[in-house]
Short mmCIF file of C-alpha atoms and ligand atoms in Angstrom, two decimals:
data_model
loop_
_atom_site.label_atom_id
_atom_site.label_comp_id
_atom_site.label_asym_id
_atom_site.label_seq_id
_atom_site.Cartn_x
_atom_site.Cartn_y
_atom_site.Cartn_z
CA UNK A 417 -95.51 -93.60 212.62
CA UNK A 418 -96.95 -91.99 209.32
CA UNK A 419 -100.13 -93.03 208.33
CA UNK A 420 -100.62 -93.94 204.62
CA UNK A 421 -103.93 -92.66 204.36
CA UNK A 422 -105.68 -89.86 206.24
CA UNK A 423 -109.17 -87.87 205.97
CA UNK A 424 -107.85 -84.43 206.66
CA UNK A 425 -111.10 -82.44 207.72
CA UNK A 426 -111.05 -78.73 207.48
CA UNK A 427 -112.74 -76.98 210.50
CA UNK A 428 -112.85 -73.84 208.63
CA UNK A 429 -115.34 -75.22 206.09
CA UNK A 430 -117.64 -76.91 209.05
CA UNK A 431 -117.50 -73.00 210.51
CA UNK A 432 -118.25 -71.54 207.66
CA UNK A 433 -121.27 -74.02 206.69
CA UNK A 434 -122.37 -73.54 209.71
CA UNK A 435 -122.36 -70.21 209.64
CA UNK A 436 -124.37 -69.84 206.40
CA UNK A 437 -127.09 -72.59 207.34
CA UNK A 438 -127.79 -70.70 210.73
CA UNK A 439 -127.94 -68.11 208.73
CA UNK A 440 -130.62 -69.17 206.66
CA UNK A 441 -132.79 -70.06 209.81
CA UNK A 442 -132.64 -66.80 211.47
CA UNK A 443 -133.51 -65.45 213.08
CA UNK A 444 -136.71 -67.44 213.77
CA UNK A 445 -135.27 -71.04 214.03
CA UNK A 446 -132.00 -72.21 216.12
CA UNK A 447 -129.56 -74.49 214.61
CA UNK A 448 -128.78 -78.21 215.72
CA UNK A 449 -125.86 -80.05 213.95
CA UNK A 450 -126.34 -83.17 213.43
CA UNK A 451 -123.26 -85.07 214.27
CA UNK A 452 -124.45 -88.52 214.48
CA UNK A 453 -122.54 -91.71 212.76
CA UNK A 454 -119.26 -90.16 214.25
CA UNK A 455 -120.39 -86.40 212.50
CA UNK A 456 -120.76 -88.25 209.58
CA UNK A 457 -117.29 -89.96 209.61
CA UNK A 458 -115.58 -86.39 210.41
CA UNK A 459 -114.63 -86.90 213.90
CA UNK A 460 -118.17 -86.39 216.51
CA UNK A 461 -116.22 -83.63 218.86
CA UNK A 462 -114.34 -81.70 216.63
CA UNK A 463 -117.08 -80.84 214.41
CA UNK A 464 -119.59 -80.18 217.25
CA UNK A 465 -116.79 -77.65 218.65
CA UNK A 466 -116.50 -75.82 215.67
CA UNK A 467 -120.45 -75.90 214.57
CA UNK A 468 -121.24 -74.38 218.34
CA UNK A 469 -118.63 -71.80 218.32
CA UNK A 470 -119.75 -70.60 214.22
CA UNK A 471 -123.53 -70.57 215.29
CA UNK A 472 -124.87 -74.13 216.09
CA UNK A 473 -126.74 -73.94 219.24
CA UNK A 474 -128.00 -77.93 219.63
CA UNK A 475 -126.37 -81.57 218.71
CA UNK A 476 -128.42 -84.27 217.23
CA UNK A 477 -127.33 -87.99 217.60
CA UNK A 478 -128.91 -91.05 217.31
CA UNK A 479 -127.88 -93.20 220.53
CA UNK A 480 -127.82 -92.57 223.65
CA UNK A 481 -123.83 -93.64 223.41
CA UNK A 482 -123.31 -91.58 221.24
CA UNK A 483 -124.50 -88.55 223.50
CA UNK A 484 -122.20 -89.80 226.31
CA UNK A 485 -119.50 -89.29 223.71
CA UNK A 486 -120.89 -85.64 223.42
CA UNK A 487 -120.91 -85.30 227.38
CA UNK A 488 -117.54 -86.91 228.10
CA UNK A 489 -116.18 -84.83 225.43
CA UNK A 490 -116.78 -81.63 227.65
CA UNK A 491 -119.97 -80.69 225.50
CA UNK A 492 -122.69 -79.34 227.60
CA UNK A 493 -124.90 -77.59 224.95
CA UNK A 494 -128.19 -79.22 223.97
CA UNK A 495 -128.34 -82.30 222.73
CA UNK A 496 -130.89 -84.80 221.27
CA UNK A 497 -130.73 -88.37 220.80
CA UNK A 498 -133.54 -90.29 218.86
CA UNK A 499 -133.00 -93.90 217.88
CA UNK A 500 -132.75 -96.64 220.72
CA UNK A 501 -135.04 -99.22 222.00
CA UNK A 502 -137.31 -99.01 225.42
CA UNK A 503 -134.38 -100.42 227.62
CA UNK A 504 -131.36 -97.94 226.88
CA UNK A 505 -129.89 -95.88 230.07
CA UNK A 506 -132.44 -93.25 230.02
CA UNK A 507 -131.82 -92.25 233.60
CA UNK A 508 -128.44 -91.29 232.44
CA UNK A 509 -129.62 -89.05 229.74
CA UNK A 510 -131.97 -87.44 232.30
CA UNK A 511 -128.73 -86.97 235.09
CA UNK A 512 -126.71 -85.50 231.82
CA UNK A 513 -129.23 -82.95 230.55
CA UNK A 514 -129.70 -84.70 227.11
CA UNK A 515 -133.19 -84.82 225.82
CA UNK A 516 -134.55 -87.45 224.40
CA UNK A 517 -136.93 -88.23 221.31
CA UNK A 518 -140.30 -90.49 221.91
CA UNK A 519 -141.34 -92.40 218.75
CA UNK A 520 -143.76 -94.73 220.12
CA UNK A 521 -146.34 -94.96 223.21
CA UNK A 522 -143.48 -97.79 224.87
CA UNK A 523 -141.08 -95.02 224.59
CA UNK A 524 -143.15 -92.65 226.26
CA UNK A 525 -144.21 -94.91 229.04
CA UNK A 526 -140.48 -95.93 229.61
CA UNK A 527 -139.37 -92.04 230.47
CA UNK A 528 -138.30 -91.42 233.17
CA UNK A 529 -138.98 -88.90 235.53
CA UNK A 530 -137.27 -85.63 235.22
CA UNK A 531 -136.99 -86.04 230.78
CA UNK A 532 -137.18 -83.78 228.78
CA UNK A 533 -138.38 -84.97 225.45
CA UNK A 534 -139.43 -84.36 221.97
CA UNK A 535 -142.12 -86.24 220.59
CA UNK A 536 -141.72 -87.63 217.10
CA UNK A 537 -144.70 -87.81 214.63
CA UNK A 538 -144.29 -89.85 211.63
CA UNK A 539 -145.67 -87.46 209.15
CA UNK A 540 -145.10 -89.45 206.27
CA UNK A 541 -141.94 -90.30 206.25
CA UNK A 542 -143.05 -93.94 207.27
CA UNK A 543 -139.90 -95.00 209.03
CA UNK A 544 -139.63 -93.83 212.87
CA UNK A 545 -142.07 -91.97 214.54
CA UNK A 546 -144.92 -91.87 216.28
CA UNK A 547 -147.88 -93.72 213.68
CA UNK A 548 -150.47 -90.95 212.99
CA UNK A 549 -153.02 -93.00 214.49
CA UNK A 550 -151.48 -93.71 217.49
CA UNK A 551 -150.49 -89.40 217.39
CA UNK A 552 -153.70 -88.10 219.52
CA UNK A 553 -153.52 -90.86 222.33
CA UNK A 554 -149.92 -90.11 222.98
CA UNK A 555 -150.09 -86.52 222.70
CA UNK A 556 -152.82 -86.87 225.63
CA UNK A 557 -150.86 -89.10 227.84
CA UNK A 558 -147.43 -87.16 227.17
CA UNK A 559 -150.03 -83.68 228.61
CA UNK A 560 -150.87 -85.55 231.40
CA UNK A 561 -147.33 -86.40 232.42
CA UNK A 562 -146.22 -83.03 232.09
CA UNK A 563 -148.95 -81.26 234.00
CA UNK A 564 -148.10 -84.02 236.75
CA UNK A 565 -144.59 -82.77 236.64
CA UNK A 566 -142.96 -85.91 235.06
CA UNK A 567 -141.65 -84.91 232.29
CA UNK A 568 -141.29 -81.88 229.99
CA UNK A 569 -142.40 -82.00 226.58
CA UNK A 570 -139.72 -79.54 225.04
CA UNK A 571 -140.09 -79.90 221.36
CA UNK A 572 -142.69 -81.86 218.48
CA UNK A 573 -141.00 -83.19 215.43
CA UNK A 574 -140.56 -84.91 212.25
CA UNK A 575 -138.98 -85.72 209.63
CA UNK A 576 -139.13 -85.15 205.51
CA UNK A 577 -138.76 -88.11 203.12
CA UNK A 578 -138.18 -85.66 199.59
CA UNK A 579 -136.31 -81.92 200.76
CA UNK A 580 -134.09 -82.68 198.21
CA UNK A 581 -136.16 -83.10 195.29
CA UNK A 582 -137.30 -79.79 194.73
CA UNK A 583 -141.18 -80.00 193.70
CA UNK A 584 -142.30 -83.10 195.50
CA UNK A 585 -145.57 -83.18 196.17
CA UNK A 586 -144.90 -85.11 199.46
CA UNK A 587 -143.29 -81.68 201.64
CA UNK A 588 -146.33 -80.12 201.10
CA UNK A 589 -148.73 -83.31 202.42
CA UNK A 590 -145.99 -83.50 205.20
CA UNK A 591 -145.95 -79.83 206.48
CA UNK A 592 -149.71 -80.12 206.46
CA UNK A 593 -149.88 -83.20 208.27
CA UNK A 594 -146.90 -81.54 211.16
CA UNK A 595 -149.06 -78.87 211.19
CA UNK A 596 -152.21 -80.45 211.78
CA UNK A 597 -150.04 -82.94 214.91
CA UNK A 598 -148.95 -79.54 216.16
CA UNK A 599 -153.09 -78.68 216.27
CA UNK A 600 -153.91 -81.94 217.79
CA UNK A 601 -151.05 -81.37 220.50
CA UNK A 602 -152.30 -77.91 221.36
CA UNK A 603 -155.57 -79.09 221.95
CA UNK A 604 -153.82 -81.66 224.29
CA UNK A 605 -152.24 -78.96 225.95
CA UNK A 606 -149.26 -79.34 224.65
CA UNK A 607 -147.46 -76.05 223.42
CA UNK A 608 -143.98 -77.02 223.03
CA UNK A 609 -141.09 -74.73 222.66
CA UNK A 610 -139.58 -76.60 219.80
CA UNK A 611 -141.29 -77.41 216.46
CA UNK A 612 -138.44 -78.62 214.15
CA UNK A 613 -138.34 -80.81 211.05
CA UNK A 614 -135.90 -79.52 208.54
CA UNK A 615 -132.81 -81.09 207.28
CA UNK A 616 -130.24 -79.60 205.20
CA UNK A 617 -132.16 -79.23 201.80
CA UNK A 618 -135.29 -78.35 204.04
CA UNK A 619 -132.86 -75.48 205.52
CA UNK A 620 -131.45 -74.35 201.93
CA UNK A 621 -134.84 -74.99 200.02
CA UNK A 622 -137.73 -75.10 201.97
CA UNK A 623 -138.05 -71.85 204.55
CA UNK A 624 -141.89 -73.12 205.06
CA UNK A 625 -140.27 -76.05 206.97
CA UNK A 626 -137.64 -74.00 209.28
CA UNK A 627 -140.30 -73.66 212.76
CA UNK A 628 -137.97 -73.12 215.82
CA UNK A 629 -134.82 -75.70 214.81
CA UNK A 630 -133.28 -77.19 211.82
CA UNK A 631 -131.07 -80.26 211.87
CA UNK A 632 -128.29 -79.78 209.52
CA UNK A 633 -126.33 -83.27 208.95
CA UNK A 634 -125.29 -83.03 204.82
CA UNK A 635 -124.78 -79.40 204.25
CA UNK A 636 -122.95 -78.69 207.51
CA UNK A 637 -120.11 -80.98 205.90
CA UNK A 638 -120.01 -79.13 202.87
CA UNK A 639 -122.34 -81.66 200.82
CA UNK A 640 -124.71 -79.04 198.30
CA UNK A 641 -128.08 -80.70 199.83
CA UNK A 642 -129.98 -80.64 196.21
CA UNK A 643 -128.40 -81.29 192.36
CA UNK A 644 -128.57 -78.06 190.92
CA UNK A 645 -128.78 -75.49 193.97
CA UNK A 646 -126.02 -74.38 194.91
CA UNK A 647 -126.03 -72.58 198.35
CA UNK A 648 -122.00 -71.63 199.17
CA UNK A 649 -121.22 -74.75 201.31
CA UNK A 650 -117.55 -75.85 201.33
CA UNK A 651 -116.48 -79.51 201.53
CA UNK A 652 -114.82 -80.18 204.43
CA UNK A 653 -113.65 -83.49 204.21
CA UNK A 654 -109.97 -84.52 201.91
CA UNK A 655 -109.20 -88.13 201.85
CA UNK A 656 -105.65 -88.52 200.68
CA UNK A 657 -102.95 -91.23 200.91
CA UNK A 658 -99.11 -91.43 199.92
CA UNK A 659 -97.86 -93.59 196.97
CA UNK A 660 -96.35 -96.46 198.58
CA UNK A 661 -95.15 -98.44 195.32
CA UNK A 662 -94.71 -96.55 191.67
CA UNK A 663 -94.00 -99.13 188.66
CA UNK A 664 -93.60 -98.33 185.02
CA UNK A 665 -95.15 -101.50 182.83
CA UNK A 666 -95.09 -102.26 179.12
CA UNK A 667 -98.58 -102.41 177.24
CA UNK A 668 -100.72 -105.13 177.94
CA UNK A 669 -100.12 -105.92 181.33
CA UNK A 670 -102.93 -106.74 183.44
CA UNK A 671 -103.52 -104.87 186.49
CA UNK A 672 -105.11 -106.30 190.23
CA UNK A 673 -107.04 -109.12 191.07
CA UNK A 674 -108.20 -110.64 187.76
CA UNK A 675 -106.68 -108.46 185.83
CA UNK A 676 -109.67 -106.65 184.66
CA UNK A 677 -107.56 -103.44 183.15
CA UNK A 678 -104.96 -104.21 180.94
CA UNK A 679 -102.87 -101.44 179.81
CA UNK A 680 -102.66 -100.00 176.02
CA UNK A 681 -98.71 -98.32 176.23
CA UNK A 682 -96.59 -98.06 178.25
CA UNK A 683 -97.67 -96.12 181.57
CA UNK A 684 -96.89 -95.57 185.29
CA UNK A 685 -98.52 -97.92 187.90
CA UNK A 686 -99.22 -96.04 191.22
CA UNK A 687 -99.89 -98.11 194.28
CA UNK A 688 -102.18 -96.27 196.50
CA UNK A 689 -102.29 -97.73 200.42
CA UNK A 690 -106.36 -97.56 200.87
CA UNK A 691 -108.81 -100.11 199.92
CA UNK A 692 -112.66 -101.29 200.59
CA UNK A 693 -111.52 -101.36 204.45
CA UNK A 694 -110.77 -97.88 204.22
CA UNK A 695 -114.27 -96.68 202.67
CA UNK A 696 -113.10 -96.66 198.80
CA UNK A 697 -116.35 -98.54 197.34
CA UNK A 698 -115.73 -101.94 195.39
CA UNK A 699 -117.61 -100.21 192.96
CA UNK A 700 -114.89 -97.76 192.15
CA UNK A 701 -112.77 -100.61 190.34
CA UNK A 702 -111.88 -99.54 186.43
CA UNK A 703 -114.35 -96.57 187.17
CA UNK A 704 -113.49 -94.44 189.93
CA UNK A 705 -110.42 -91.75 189.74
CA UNK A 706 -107.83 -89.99 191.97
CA UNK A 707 -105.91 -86.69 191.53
CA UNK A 708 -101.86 -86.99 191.58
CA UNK A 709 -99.84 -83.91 190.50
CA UNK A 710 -102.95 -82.08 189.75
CA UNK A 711 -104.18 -84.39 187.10
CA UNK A 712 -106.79 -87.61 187.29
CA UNK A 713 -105.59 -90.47 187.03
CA UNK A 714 -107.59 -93.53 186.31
CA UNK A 715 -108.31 -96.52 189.13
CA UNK A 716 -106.90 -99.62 187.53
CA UNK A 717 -108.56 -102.62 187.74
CA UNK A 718 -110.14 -104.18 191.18
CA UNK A 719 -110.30 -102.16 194.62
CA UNK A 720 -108.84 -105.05 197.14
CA UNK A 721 -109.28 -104.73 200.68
CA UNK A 722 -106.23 -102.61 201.35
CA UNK A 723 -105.49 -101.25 198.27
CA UNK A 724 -105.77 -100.20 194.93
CA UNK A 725 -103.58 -99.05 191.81
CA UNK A 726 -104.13 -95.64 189.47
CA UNK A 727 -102.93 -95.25 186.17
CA UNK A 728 -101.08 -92.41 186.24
CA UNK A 729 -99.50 -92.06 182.46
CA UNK A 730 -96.66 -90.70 181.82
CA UNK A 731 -96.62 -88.70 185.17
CA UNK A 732 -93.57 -88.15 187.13
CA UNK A 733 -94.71 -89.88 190.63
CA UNK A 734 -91.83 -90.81 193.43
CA UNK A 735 -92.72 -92.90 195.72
CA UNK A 736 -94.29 -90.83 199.47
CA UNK A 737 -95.91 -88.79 196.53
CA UNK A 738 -99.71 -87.16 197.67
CA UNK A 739 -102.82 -88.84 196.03
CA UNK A 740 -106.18 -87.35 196.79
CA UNK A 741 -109.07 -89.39 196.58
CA UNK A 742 -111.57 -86.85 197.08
CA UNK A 743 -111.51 -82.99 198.09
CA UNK A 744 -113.07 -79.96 198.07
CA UNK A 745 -113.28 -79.75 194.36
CA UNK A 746 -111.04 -76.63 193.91
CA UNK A 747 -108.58 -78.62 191.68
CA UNK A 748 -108.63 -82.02 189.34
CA UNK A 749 -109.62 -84.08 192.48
CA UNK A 750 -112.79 -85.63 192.23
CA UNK A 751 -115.81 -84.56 194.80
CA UNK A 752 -117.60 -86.96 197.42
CA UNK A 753 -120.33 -86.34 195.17
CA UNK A 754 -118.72 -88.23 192.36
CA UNK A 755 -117.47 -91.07 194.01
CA UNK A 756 -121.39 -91.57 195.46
CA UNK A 757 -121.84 -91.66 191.79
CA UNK A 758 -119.37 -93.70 190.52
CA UNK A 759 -120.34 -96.16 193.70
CA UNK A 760 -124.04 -95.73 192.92
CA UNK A 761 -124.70 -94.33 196.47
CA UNK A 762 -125.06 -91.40 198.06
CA UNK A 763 -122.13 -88.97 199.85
CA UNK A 764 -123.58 -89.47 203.48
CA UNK A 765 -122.34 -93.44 202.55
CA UNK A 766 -119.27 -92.59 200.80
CA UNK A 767 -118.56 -90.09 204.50
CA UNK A 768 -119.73 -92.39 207.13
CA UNK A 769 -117.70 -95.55 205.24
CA UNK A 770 -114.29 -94.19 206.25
CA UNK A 771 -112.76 -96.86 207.97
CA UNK A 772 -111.77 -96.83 211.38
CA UNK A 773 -108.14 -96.88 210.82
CA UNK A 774 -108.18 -93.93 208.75
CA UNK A 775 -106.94 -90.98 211.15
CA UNK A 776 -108.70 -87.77 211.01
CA UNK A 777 -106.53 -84.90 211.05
CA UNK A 778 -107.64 -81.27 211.52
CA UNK A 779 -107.17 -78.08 209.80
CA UNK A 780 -108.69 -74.75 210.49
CA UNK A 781 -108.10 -71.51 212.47
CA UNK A 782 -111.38 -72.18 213.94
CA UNK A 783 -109.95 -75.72 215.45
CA UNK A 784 -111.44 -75.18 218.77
CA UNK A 785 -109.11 -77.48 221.37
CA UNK A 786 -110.25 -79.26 224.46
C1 PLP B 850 -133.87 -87.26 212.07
C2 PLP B 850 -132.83 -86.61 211.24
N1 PLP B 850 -132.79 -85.27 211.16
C3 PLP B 850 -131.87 -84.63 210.41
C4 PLP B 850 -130.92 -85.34 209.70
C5 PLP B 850 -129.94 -84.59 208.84
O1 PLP B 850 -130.32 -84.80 207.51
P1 PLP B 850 -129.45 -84.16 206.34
O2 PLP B 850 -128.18 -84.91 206.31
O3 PLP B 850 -130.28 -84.35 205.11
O4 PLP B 850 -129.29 -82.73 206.71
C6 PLP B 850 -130.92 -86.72 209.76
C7 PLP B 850 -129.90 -87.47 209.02
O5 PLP B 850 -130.08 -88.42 208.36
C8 PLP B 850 -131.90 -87.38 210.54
O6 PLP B 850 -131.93 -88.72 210.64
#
């Protein structure tokens, strides 16, 4: 069976990002890729093998499903997992050495014994975390379990709302505010050996934010973390398809549902086998573009569900022919970044959108097997 379409992800680029972010953070701060939503639509194992081997020393995820799929993977490095109600299998994140994130009082009551967790202050972010007036309560309770020997408080953290908009006044209010929970903690007793709360544009941008971890999710797929800075990172992620139908039409035919293009000479019609299903946005119809021969080529009218056409000229396209929808950006294939434009969304959507049925393939000497 060939597949039509295929995200070929290049292990080599997740190395080397990885590389150069953990080398920004030390040698003061460890690394922890984040390689929650399925590592951003890469393939979860594969990129946690290659971000441990190039420097990487923890995994973030969200669920606690998605750590099993780190543990029955064969991954047995540190991992975190920080989004799930007060009723998920906690016992089995204990028995599988995964710690776990507390972002409210419930959570922390619902621990069970033998956890090791990080506690979560909202700092300003205002979306998970612990609310800064609840902060000194829990910190008290969470020193009381630990000096009973019920859990271990391994790491305090947050999260920024504006690392990548160089300037904001917010970082500064939230480093001060982490700083201040790390205070009120102490004074708890607390004196965790994990202070973390930079993502990617904290890690290229923002050294003041670094503490003992960083959580690279963006940047460790090749994604430049802020418009304008550019770190080294290499884009690791090429969604391409074969042409599966190749038409030449006169002018003035329309083109897809509704026919909202309608051509102005006569031009090559290239059928391209990947649609909204697939992760190409709606919003690409009569905007987006794809790269055949080495040239862009135009989409052509509406994105269906399956499939969509490109105008490709007067270019010489056969049928089994390679289309790439987005790359690296060495050649004339658009970036990620510009189809988050052109869909009015950001990359970590355009990334995490690739459909199910969209096999990953891998490239890379540093594919590391198992
Ligand atoms: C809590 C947390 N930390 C770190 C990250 C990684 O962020 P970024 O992709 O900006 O590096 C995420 C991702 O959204 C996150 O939710």
């Amino acid at each position: 069976m060939q597949p039509v379409a295929e995200a070929v992800v290049d292990l080599d680029a997740v190395a080397h990002n990885t590389r150069l972010l953990s080398g920004l953070a030390a040698p003061r701060a460890q690394t922890m890729a984040v390689v929650k939503a399925n590592g951003f639509g890469h393939g979860l194992l594969p990129v946690a093998r290659a971000a441990l081997a190039s420097g990487a020393t923890w995994l973030g995820v969200t669920s606690i499903a998605e750590a099993r799929t780190v543990r029955d993977g064969g991954i047995g490095a540190p991992t975190l997992a920080w989004l799930y109600g007060t009723g998920d299998d906690f016992a089995w994140a204990v028995r599988n050495d995964v710690d776990l994130s507390v972002s409210t009082p419930r959570h922390l009551e619902a621990m069970p014994a033998g956890a090791a967790v990080h506690l979560k202050v909202d700092t300003g972010l205002t979306r998970n975390g612990v609310a800064w007036a609840d902060w000194p309560d829990l910190v008290a309770r969470a020193a009381d379990l630990e000096r009973r020997g019920t859990i271990r408080v391994r790491g305090i953290w947050s999260h920024l709302a504006s690392a990548d908009d160089p300037g904001n006044p917010s970082v500064a209010l939230q480093l001060e505010r982490f700083d201040e929970a790390l205070a009120v903690a102490a004074k708890a007793g607390l004196e965790p050996e994990l202070r973390h709360l930079a993502n990617s544009a904290g890690i290229v941008d923002l050294p003041a934010t670094h503490y003992d971890l960083v959580r690279a999710g963006l940047a460790l797929y090749g994604v430049e973390p802020i418009d304008g800075v550019t770190a080294g990172l290499r884009r690791a992620m090429t969604l391409r398809a074969r042409a599966v139908n190749v038409k030449r039409v006169p002018p003035g035919t329309g083109v897809s549902y509704l026919h909202q293009y309608v051509t102005d000479r006569d031009t090559t019609m290239v059928l391209v086998p990947a649609g909204y299903a697939d992760g190409v946005p709606r919003l690409l119809s009569n905007r987006g573009a794809v790269a055949i021969g080495g040239r862009r080529c135009p989409i052509a009218g509406r994105v269906a569900m399956d499939q969509f056409v490109a105008d490709a000229g007067d270019l010489d396209v056969a049928l089994g022919d390679e289309i790439v929808l987005f790359g690296p950006g060495d050649g004339a294939e658009p970036t990620v970044e510009e189809w988050a434009a052109w869909a009015q969304t950001n990359p970590h959507e355009i990334l995490t959108g690739i459909g199910a049925r969209v096999p990953r393939t891998y490239i890379g000497k540093e594919h590391v097997h198992g």
